[in-house]
Coordinates of N, CA and C in Angstrom, one line a residue:
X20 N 51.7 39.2 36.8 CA 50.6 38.3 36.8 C 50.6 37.6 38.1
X21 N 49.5 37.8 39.4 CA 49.4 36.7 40.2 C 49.6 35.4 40.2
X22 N 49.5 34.3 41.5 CA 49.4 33.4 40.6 C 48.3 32.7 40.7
X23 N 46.8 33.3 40.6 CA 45.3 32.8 40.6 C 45.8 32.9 38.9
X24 N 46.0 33.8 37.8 CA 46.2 34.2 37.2 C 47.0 33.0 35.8
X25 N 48.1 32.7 36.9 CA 49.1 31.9 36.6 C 48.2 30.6 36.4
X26 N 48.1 30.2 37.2 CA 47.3 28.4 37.2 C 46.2 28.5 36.5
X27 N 45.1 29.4 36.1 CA 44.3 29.8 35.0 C 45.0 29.7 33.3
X28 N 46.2 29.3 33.2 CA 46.3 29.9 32.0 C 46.8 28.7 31.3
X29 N 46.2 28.3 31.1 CA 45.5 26.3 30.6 C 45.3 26.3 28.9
X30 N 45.7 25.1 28.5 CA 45.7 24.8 26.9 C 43.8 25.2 26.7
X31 N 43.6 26.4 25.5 CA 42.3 26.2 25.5 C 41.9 27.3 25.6
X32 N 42.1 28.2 26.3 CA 41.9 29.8 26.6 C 42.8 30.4 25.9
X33 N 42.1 31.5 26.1 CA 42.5 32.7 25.2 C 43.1 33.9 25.8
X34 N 44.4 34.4 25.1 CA 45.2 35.8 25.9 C 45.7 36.5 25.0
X35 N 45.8 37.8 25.3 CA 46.7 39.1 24.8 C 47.7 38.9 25.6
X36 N 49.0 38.8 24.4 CA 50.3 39.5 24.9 C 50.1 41.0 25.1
X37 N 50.1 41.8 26.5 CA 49.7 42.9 27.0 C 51.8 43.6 26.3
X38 N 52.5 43.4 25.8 CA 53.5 43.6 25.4 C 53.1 44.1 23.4
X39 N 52.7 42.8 22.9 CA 52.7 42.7 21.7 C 51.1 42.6 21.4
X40 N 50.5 44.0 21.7 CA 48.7 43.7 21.5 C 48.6 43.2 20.0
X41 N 49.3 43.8 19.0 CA 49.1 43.7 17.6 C 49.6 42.4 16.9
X42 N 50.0 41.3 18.0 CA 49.8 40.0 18.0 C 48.5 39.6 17.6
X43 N 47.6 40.1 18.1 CA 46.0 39.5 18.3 C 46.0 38.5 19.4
X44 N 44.7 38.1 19.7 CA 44.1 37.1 20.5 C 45.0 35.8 20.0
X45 N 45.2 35.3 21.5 CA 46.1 33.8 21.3 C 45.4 33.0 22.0
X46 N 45.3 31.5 21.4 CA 45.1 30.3 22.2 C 46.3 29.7 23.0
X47 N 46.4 29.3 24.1 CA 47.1 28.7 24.2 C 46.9 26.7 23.8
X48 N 48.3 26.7 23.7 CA 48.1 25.3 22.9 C 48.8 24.4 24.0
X49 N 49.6 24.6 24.9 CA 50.2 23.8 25.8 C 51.1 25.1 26.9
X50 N 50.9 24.0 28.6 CA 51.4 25.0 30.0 C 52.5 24.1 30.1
X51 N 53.3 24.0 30.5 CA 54.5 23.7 31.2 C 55.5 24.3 32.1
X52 N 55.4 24.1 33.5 CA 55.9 24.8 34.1 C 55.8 26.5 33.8
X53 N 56.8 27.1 33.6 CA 56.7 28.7 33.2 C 56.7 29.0 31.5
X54 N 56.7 27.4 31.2 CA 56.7 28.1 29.4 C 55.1 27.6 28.9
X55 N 54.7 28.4 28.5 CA 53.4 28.4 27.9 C 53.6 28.7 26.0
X56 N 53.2 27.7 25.4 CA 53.1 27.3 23.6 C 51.3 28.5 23.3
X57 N 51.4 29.2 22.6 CA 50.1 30.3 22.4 C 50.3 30.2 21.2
X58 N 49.3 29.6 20.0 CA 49.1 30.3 18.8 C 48.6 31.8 18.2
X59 N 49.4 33.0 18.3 CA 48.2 34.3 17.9 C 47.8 35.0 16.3
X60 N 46.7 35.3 16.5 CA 46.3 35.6 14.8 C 47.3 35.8 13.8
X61 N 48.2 36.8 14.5 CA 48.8 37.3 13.3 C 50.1 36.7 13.2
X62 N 50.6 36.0 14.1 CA 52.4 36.1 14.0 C 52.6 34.7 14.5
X63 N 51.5 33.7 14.3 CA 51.3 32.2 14.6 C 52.0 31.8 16.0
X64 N 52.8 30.6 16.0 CA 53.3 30.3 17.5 C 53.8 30.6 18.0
X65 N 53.8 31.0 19.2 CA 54.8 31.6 20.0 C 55.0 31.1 21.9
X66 N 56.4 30.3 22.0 CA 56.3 30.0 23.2 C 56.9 31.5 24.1
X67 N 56.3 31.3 25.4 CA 56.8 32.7 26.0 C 57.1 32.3 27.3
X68 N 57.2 32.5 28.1 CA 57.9 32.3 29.5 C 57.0 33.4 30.2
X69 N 55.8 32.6 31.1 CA 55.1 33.4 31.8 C 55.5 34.5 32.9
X70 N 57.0 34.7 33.6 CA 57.4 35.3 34.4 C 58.1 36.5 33.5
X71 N 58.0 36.4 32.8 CA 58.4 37.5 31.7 C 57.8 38.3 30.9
X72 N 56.2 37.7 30.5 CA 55.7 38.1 29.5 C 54.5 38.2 30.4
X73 N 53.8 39.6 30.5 CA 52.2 39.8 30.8 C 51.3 39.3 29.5
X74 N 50.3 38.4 30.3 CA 49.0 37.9 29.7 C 48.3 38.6 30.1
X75 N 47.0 38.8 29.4 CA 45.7 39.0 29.7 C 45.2 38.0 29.5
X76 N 44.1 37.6 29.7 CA 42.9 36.4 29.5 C 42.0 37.1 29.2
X77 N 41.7 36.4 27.8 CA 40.3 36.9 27.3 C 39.0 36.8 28.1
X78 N 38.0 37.7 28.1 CA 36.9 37.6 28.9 C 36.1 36.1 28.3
X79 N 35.4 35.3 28.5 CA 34.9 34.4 28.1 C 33.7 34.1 27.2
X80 N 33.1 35.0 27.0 CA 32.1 35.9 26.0 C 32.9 36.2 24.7
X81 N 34.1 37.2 24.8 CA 34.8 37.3 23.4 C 35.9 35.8 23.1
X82 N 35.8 35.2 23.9 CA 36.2 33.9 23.1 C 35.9 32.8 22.6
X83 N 34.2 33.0 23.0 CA 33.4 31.8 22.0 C 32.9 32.8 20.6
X84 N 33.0 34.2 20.4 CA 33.1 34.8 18.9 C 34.4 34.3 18.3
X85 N 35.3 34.0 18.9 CA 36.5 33.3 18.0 C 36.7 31.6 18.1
X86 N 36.1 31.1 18.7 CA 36.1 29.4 18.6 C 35.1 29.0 17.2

């Protein structure tokens, strides 16, 4: 993940663990430094450590169909 990518990934948006797709769509709930708090559909909270874990960011169009 860059880090335009990195600084983008803010309480409030939406990402795929590119690791664990069958997660589903996560919100993030809280950034801190390299650990980011994501709620996802299926497998509820999960903190992950962004230097480890690829995100996607949902396009912004498919995340007001889930807000």
């Amino acid at each position: 993940m860059d880090q335009s990518q990195v600084i983008s990934i803010t309480p409030g948006i939406y990402v795929i663990n590119k690791l664990h797709k069958d997660w589903g769509i996560g919100q993030v709930q809280s950034s801190i430094n390299e650990k980011i708090t994501i709620n996802f559909e299926h497998v509820g909270k999960k903190v992950i450590n962004i230097n480890e874990v690829p995100l996607e960011i949902v396009n912004t169009k498919i995340q007001n169909e889930f807000s």
